[in-house]
Tab-separated table of C-alpha atoms in Angstrom:
chain	number	residue	atom	x	y	z
A	1	GLY	CA	-3.688	-12.369	-40.370
A	2	SER	CA	-0.229	-13.247	-38.988
A	3	THR	CA	-2.704	-14.011	-35.902
A	4	ALA	CA	-5.007	-16.226	-37.644
A	5	LEU	CA	-2.323	-18.497	-39.124
A	6	ILE	CA	-0.805	-19.143	-35.344
A	7	VAL	CA	-4.645	-19.731	-34.268
A	8	ALA	CA	-4.591	-22.043	-37.037
A	9	SER	CA	-1.219	-23.392	-36.849
A	10	THR	CA	-1.590	-24.717	-33.181
A	11	ALA	CA	-5.248	-26.084	-33.282
A	12	ALA	CA	-3.938	-28.166	-36.959
A	13	SER	CA	-1.058	-29.536	-34.843
A	14	ALA	CA	-2.987	-29.913	-31.561
A	15	THR	CA	-5.998	-31.992	-33.477
A	16	ALA	CA	-3.315	-33.569	-35.026
A	17	SER	CA	-1.362	-34.749	-31.960
A	18	ALA	CA	-5.090	-35.971	-30.343
A	19	THR	CA	-5.790	-37.873	-33.087
A	20	ALA	CA	-2.855	-39.234	-33.457
A	21	THR	CA	-2.791	-40.223	-29.847
A	22	ASP	CA	-6.576	-41.725	-29.898
A	23	THR	CA	-5.128	-43.765	-33.073
A	24	ALA	CA	-2.068	-45.202	-31.064
A	25	THR	CA	-4.161	-45.536	-27.785
A	26	GLY	CA	-7.555	-47.804	-29.855
A	27	PRO	CA	-7.993	-51.134	-30.198
A	28	ALA	CA	-5.462	-53.421	-31.576
A	29	PRO	CA	-5.620	-55.088	-34.967
A	30	THR	CA	-5.959	-58.756	-34.746
A	31	ALA	CA	-3.892	-61.227	-35.970
A	32	THR	CA	-6.531	-62.332	-39.016
A	33	SER	CA	-6.688	-58.181	-39.853
A	34	ASP	CA	-4.803	-57.224	-42.980
A	35	PRO	CA	-1.908	-55.016	-42.810
A	36	ALA	CA	-2.983	-53.067	-46.088
A	37	THR	CA	-6.551	-52.273	-44.860
A	38	VAL	CA	-5.725	-51.652	-41.721
A	39	ALA	CA	-2.594	-48.544	-42.499
A	40	PRO	CA	-5.572	-46.825	-45.053
A	41	LYS	CA	-8.081	-46.538	-42.525
A	42	ALA	CA	-5.274	-45.042	-39.721
A	43	THR	CA	-4.630	-42.566	-42.631
A	44	ALA	CA	-7.762	-41.468	-43.070
A	45	THR	CA	-8.661	-41.169	-39.363
A	46	THR	CA	-5.507	-39.379	-39.073
A	47	MET	CA	-6.123	-36.586	-41.599
A	48	THR	CA	-9.219	-35.801	-42.060
A	49	PRO	CA	-10.212	-34.436	-38.548
A	50	ALA	CA	-6.985	-32.391	-38.920
A	51	THR	CA	-8.615	-30.879	-42.039
A	52	SER	CA	-11.607	-29.838	-40.745
A	53	SER	CA	-10.323	-28.774	-37.568
A	54	THR	CA	-8.049	-26.078	-39.432
A	55	ALA	CA	-11.141	-25.407	-41.526
A	56	ASP	CA	-13.536	-24.415	-37.817
A	57	ALA	CA	-10.160	-22.326	-36.437
A	58	VAL	CA	-10.128	-20.025	-38.855
A	59	PRO	CA	-13.399	-18.714	-38.670
A	60	ALA	CA	-12.864	-18.911	-34.953
A	61	ALA	CA	-10.222	-16.573	-35.052
A	62	SER	CA	-12.521	-14.038	-37.186
A	63	ASP	CA	-13.817	-12.863	-33.625
A	64	GLU	CA	-12.409	-9.549	-32.693
A	65	LYS	CA	-12.317	-10.331	-28.924
A	66	THR	CA	-10.543	-13.586	-29.210
A	67	VAL	CA	-7.824	-11.989	-31.871
A	68	ALA	CA	-7.516	-9.273	-29.105
A	69	ASP	CA	-7.068	-11.492	-26.687
A	70	LEU	CA	-4.931	-13.666	-28.535
A	71	LYS	CA	-2.420	-10.998	-29.373
A	72	ASP	CA	-1.599	-9.124	-26.244
A	73	ALA	CA	-1.103	-12.582	-25.214
A	74	THR	CA	1.506	-13.360	-27.651
A	75	SER	CA	2.879	-9.545	-27.159
A	76	CYS	CA	3.598	-10.296	-23.396
A	77	LYS	CA	5.078	-13.351	-24.307
A	78	VAL	CA	7.557	-11.813	-27.002
A	79	VAL	CA	8.354	-8.956	-24.421
A	80	ALA	CA	9.000	-11.424	-21.690
A	81	LEU	CA	10.825	-13.379	-23.911
A	82	VAL	CA	13.064	-10.567	-25.655
A	83	GLY	CA	12.302	-6.945	-24.540
A	84	ALA	CA	11.728	-7.434	-20.431
A	85	GLU	CA	14.290	-6.625	-18.096
A	86	PRO	CA	14.527	-8.950	-15.092
A	87	HIS	CA	14.098	-8.402	-11.442
A	88	GLN	CA	17.545	-8.549	-10.328
A	89	LEU	CA	20.268	-6.915	-7.636
A	90	ARG	CA	22.085	-4.340	-10.534
A	91	ASN	CA	23.662	-2.359	-8.033
A	92	LYS	CA	25.150	-3.925	-4.809
A	93	ARG	CA	27.077	-0.889	-3.900
A	94	ALA	CA	24.056	1.136	-3.988
A	95	LEU	CA	22.093	-1.266	-1.493
A	96	TRP	CA	25.029	-1.178	0.954
A	97	VAL	CA	25.682	2.337	0.724
A	98	CYS	CA	21.829	3.246	1.344
A	99	SER	CA	21.727	0.525	3.939
A	100	ILE	CA	24.734	1.526	6.017
A	101	VAL	CA	23.308	5.076	5.964
A	102	LEU	CA	20.139	3.825	6.609
A	103	LEU	CA	20.833	1.927	9.883
A	104	VAL	CA	22.863	5.129	10.897
A	105	MET	CA	19.667	7.108	10.284
A	106	ILE	CA	17.504	5.297	12.226
A	107	CYS	CA	20.315	5.107	15.269
A	108	TRP	CA	20.718	8.681	15.459
A	109	PHE	CA	16.645	8.989	15.702
A	110	VAL	CA	17.076	6.839	18.748
A	111	LEU	CA	19.653	8.804	20.154
A	112	GLY	CA	17.268	11.591	19.722
A	113	SER	CA	15.513	10.549	22.968
A	114	PHE	CA	18.167	11.516	24.431
A	115	ILE	CA	19.903	14.148	22.519
A	116	PRO	CA	18.048	16.971	22.115
A	117	PHE	CA	18.761	17.821	18.022
A	118	ASN	CA	16.179	18.410	14.358
A	119	ALA	CA	15.144	15.067	12.889
A	120	THR	CA	14.668	16.902	9.893
A	121	TRP	CA	18.878	17.730	9.031
A	122	VAL	CA	18.922	13.761	9.695
A	123	SER	CA	16.733	12.885	7.577
A	124	ILE	CA	18.227	15.572	4.649
A	125	VAL	CA	21.596	14.916	5.749
A	126	GLY	CA	21.128	11.021	5.064
A	127	ALA	CA	19.378	11.271	1.771
A	128	THR	CA	22.108	13.646	0.490
A	129	VAL	CA	25.107	11.376	1.416
A	130	ALA	CA	23.117	8.014	0.065
A	131	MET	CA	22.027	9.368	-2.528
A	132	ILE	CA	26.311	11.048	-3.381
A	133	LEU	CA	27.730	7.963	-2.328
A	134	ALA	CA	25.991	5.327	-3.843
A	135	SER	CA	25.567	6.902	-7.729
A	136	PRO	CA	28.257	9.818	-7.839
A	137	LYS	CA	27.594	10.168	-11.384
A	138	GLU	CA	23.538	9.505	-11.449
A	139	VAL	CA	22.949	12.422	-9.244
A	140	ASP	CA	20.514	14.245	-11.298
A	141	GLU	CA	18.836	10.780	-12.867
A	142	ASN	CA	18.398	10.244	-9.030
A	143	LEU	CA	16.963	14.020	-8.053
A	144	ALA	CA	14.165	13.015	-10.963
A	145	LYS	CA	12.910	10.157	-9.546
A	146	VAL	CA	12.331	11.539	-6.449
A	147	GLU	CA	8.561	11.859	-5.657
A	148	TRP	CA	8.779	15.966	-5.397
A	149	SER	CA	4.326	15.442	-5.920
A	150	ALA	CA	3.981	13.384	-2.351
A	151	LEU	CA	6.724	15.645	-0.989
A	152	LEU	CA	4.846	19.251	-2.165
A	153	PHE	CA	1.607	17.594	-0.804
A	154	PHE	CA	2.890	16.554	2.720
A	155	ALA	CA	4.508	20.039	3.326
A	156	ALA	CA	0.801	21.744	2.161
A	157	LEU	CA	-0.809	19.023	4.776
A	158	PHE	CA	1.822	20.614	7.446
A	159	VAL	CA	1.598	23.942	6.387
A	160	LEU	CA	-3.014	23.426	6.811
A	161	VAL	CA	-2.326	22.084	9.909
A	162	ALA	CA	-0.431	25.108	11.549
A	163	GLU	CA	-2.323	27.427	10.124
A	164	VAL	CA	-5.384	25.255	12.185
A	165	ALA	CA	-3.063	25.848	15.411
A	166	GLN	CA	-2.676	29.743	14.718
A	167	LEU	CA	-6.389	30.208	14.458
A	168	ARG	CA	-6.976	27.861	17.278
A	169	LEU	CA	-9.171	25.835	16.351
A	170	LEU	CA	-7.561	22.827	18.065
A	171	ASP	CA	-8.540	24.848	21.398
A	172	LEU	CA	-11.676	25.367	20.781
A	173	LEU	CA	-11.665	21.384	19.518
A	174	ALA	CA	-10.272	20.423	23.390
A	175	GLN	CA	-12.406	22.554	25.065
A	176	VAL	CA	-15.770	21.294	23.304
A	177	ILE	CA	-14.285	17.692	24.325
A	178	ILE	CA	-13.765	18.721	27.615
A	179	ALA	CA	-16.823	19.865	28.436
A	180	ALA	CA	-18.675	16.692	27.088
A	181	ILE	CA	-17.018	14.864	29.298
A	182	LEU	CA	-17.094	16.498	32.546
A	183	ALA	CA	-21.358	16.378	31.480
A	184	LEU	CA	-20.536	12.654	32.773
A	185	PRO	CA	-19.942	11.022	35.747
A	186	ASP	CA	-16.968	10.023	37.194
A	187	GLY	CA	-16.807	6.548	36.630
A	188	ALA	CA	-17.805	7.028	33.200
A	189	ARG	CA	-15.152	10.041	31.823
A	190	LEU	CA	-12.370	7.748	31.335
A	191	PRO	CA	-13.894	5.310	28.829
A	192	VAL	CA	-15.872	8.070	27.211
A	193	ALA	CA	-12.536	9.965	26.822
A	194	MET	CA	-10.744	7.050	24.729
A	195	LEU	CA	-13.916	6.410	22.781
A	196	ILE	CA	-13.793	10.050	21.307
A	197	ILE	CA	-10.327	10.187	21.060
A	198	ILE	CA	-10.245	6.981	19.215
A	199	TRP	CA	-13.269	7.177	16.722
A	200	LEU	CA	-11.989	11.053	15.835
A	201	SER	CA	-8.439	10.557	15.200
A	202	GLY	CA	-9.649	7.802	13.150
A	203	ILE	CA	-11.992	9.339	11.143
A	204	LEU	CA	-10.267	12.603	10.519
A	205	SER	CA	-6.769	10.805	10.383
A	206	ALA	CA	-8.399	9.242	7.001
A	207	PHE	CA	-8.651	12.261	5.107
A	208	ILE	CA	-6.085	14.579	7.015
A	209	ASN	CA	-2.892	12.547	6.926
A	210	ASN	CA	-2.144	10.659	10.251
A	211	ILE	CA	0.999	12.683	11.020
A	212	PRO	CA	0.088	16.059	11.116
A	213	TYR	CA	-2.900	15.151	12.788
A	214	THR	CA	-0.957	13.886	15.469
A	215	VAL	CA	1.068	16.902	16.037
A	216	ALA	CA	-1.890	18.607	16.523
A	217	MET	CA	-3.733	16.669	18.802
A	218	ILE	CA	-1.003	16.105	21.387
A	219	PRO	CA	-1.535	19.853	23.053
A	220	VAL	CA	-5.319	19.061	22.729
A	221	ILE	CA	-4.826	15.668	25.141
A	222	SER	CA	-2.273	17.623	26.778
A	223	GLN	CA	-4.902	20.173	28.024
A	224	MET	CA	-7.480	17.374	28.476
A	225	SER	CA	-5.432	15.640	31.258
A	226	ALA	CA	-3.908	18.613	33.117
A	227	ASP	CA	-7.639	20.253	33.630
A	228	PRO	CA	-7.885	20.735	37.157
A	229	VAL	CA	-11.003	19.570	37.093
A	230	LEU	CA	-11.436	16.681	34.452
A	231	HIS	CA	-7.755	15.561	35.538
A	232	LEU	CA	-7.975	12.202	33.448
A	233	PRO	CA	-4.486	10.478	33.403
A	234	LEU	CA	-2.473	11.071	29.984
A	235	LYS	CA	-1.247	7.641	29.278
A	236	PRO	CA	-4.667	6.156	28.027
A	237	LEU	CA	-5.312	9.202	26.025
A	238	ALA	CA	-1.827	8.768	24.507
A	239	TRP	CA	-2.749	5.116	23.691
A	240	ALA	CA	-5.872	6.521	21.937
A	241	LEU	CA	-4.347	9.055	19.831
A	242	VAL	CA	-2.199	6.519	18.766
A	243	ILE	CA	-4.150	3.939	17.755
A	244	GLY	CA	-6.700	6.176	16.459
A	245	THR	CA	-4.455	7.818	14.017
A	246	ALA	CA	-2.673	4.787	13.187
A	247	LEU	CA	-5.677	3.048	12.268
A	248	GLY	CA	-7.685	5.665	10.791
A	249	GLY	CA	-4.638	6.493	8.228
A	250	ASN	CA	-5.653	3.431	6.386
A	251	GLY	CA	-9.389	4.860	5.569
A	252	SER	CA	-8.257	6.786	2.209
A	253	LEU	CA	-5.600	7.238	-0.202
A	254	ILE	CA	-4.316	10.194	2.112
A	255	GLY	CA	-4.822	8.941	5.642
A	256	ALA	CA	-0.876	7.754	5.436
A	257	SER	CA	2.324	8.894	4.166
A	258	SER	CA	3.211	5.927	2.728
A	259	ASN	CA	-0.787	5.057	1.275
A	260	VAL	CA	0.604	8.503	-1.195
A	261	ILE	CA	4.143	7.180	-1.579
A	262	VAL	CA	3.250	3.506	-2.645
A	263	ALA	CA	-0.005	5.314	-5.216
A	264	SER	CA	2.234	7.164	-6.830
A	265	PHE	CA	5.046	4.440	-7.625
A	266	SER	CA	1.824	2.282	-8.215
A	267	THR	CA	0.813	5.406	-11.433
A	268	ARG	CA	4.536	5.889	-12.386
A	269	ALA	CA	4.632	2.054	-13.128
A	270	GLY	CA	1.414	1.900	-15.021
A	271	TYR	CA	-1.183	1.114	-12.069
A	272	PRO	CA	-2.869	3.968	-11.180
A	273	MET	CA	-4.564	3.961	-7.783
A	274	THR	CA	-7.393	5.978	-7.584
A	275	PHE	CA	-9.015	7.255	-3.736
A	276	ARG	CA	-12.232	5.734	-4.883
A	277	ALA	CA	-10.902	2.320	-5.205
A	278	PHE	CA	-8.620	3.086	-2.477
A	279	LEU	CA	-11.625	4.143	-0.073
A	280	LYS	CA	-13.708	0.732	-1.018
A	281	ILE	CA	-10.889	-1.351	0.602
A	282	GLY	CA	-9.314	0.709	2.976
A	283	LEU	CA	-12.659	2.248	4.913
A	284	PRO	CA	-14.225	-1.418	5.819
A	285	PHE	CA	-10.736	-1.958	6.597
A	286	MET	CA	-10.495	0.763	9.127
A	287	VAL	CA	-13.304	0.701	10.805
A	288	ILE	CA	-12.900	-2.997	11.650
A	289	THR	CA	-9.502	-2.691	12.888
A	290	LEU	CA	-10.452	0.520	14.871
A	291	LEU	CA	-13.245	-1.608	16.784
A	292	ILE	CA	-10.468	-3.821	17.951
A	293	GLY	CA	-8.280	-1.172	19.091
A	294	THR	CA	-11.583	0.306	21.198
A	295	PHE	CA	-12.283	-2.963	22.229
A	296	TYR	CA	-8.195	-3.138	23.654
A	297	VAL	CA	-8.069	0.102	25.034
A	298	LEU	CA	-11.164	-0.526	27.321
A	299	LEU	CA	-9.893	-3.429	28.234
A	300	VAL	CA	-6.471	-2.596	29.279
A	301	TYR	CA	-7.746	0.052	30.926
A	302	CYS	CA	-10.900	0.041	31.986
A	303	VAL	CA	-10.618	-3.586	33.279
A	304	ILE	CA	-7.023	-5.307	34.058
A	305	PHE	CA	-5.579	-1.913	34.824
A	306	PRO	CA	-8.671	0.484	36.211
């Protein structure tokens, strides 16, 4: 009812404005014209289309789809004007505190290359300090906003990979790869080894998550490099693993930690991101980038620096 009145009044106003414009821009009356005759014609011309347009607008508003679309548009405008929360900085203290803590954590991670320490405690201590200093009166609310489901998901993945390592399945995988490479001539062993590592890492990282997969594959490439018969250089194998796992994580929703976090925030905001929808875009992108990465490592380690 209210939407129909809005449509009718809007159509009437638009038609009246258009008619008035047409009348104003029409042919000017000649000097011999009678003003008393011209004025009634302009009035009749102005009023008649407005009445017919208003009558035509009311049946158009009875269309359910049109009314629903107009209701959605009207409600969005009302929310935007009245109840929407502006996207602006509301807590400068939290911004500065989190920025400083993040900078300290990055420096601490860099120093970890020279000073051995447990990086897990750096993350835990940094997150705790940032949460307490940024908003000490809202600790409970901040804990409620933590993506616990994503953290538990990653924890379960790491447990799964650790179990696979304990079962020595990764050693079996390394032996299969080494046996396949040994069957090739000497000149083809390094290119084939890099191809196997890149594409195997890319495919498995898309469905296992690239972080635990990388942790599990480091002993495999180390064993391939240390094999006395195979004796492949470690650097090309490491770059093949890095490129394969990094680009393979784009293939699916669970392939990379950032994908899971963004999907969780998107779902919370009312825009659910499904595994199938992500796969339609991510899988072709993964294949294209893996082809580029393959060309890069082959060019660098087989052509430029053989």
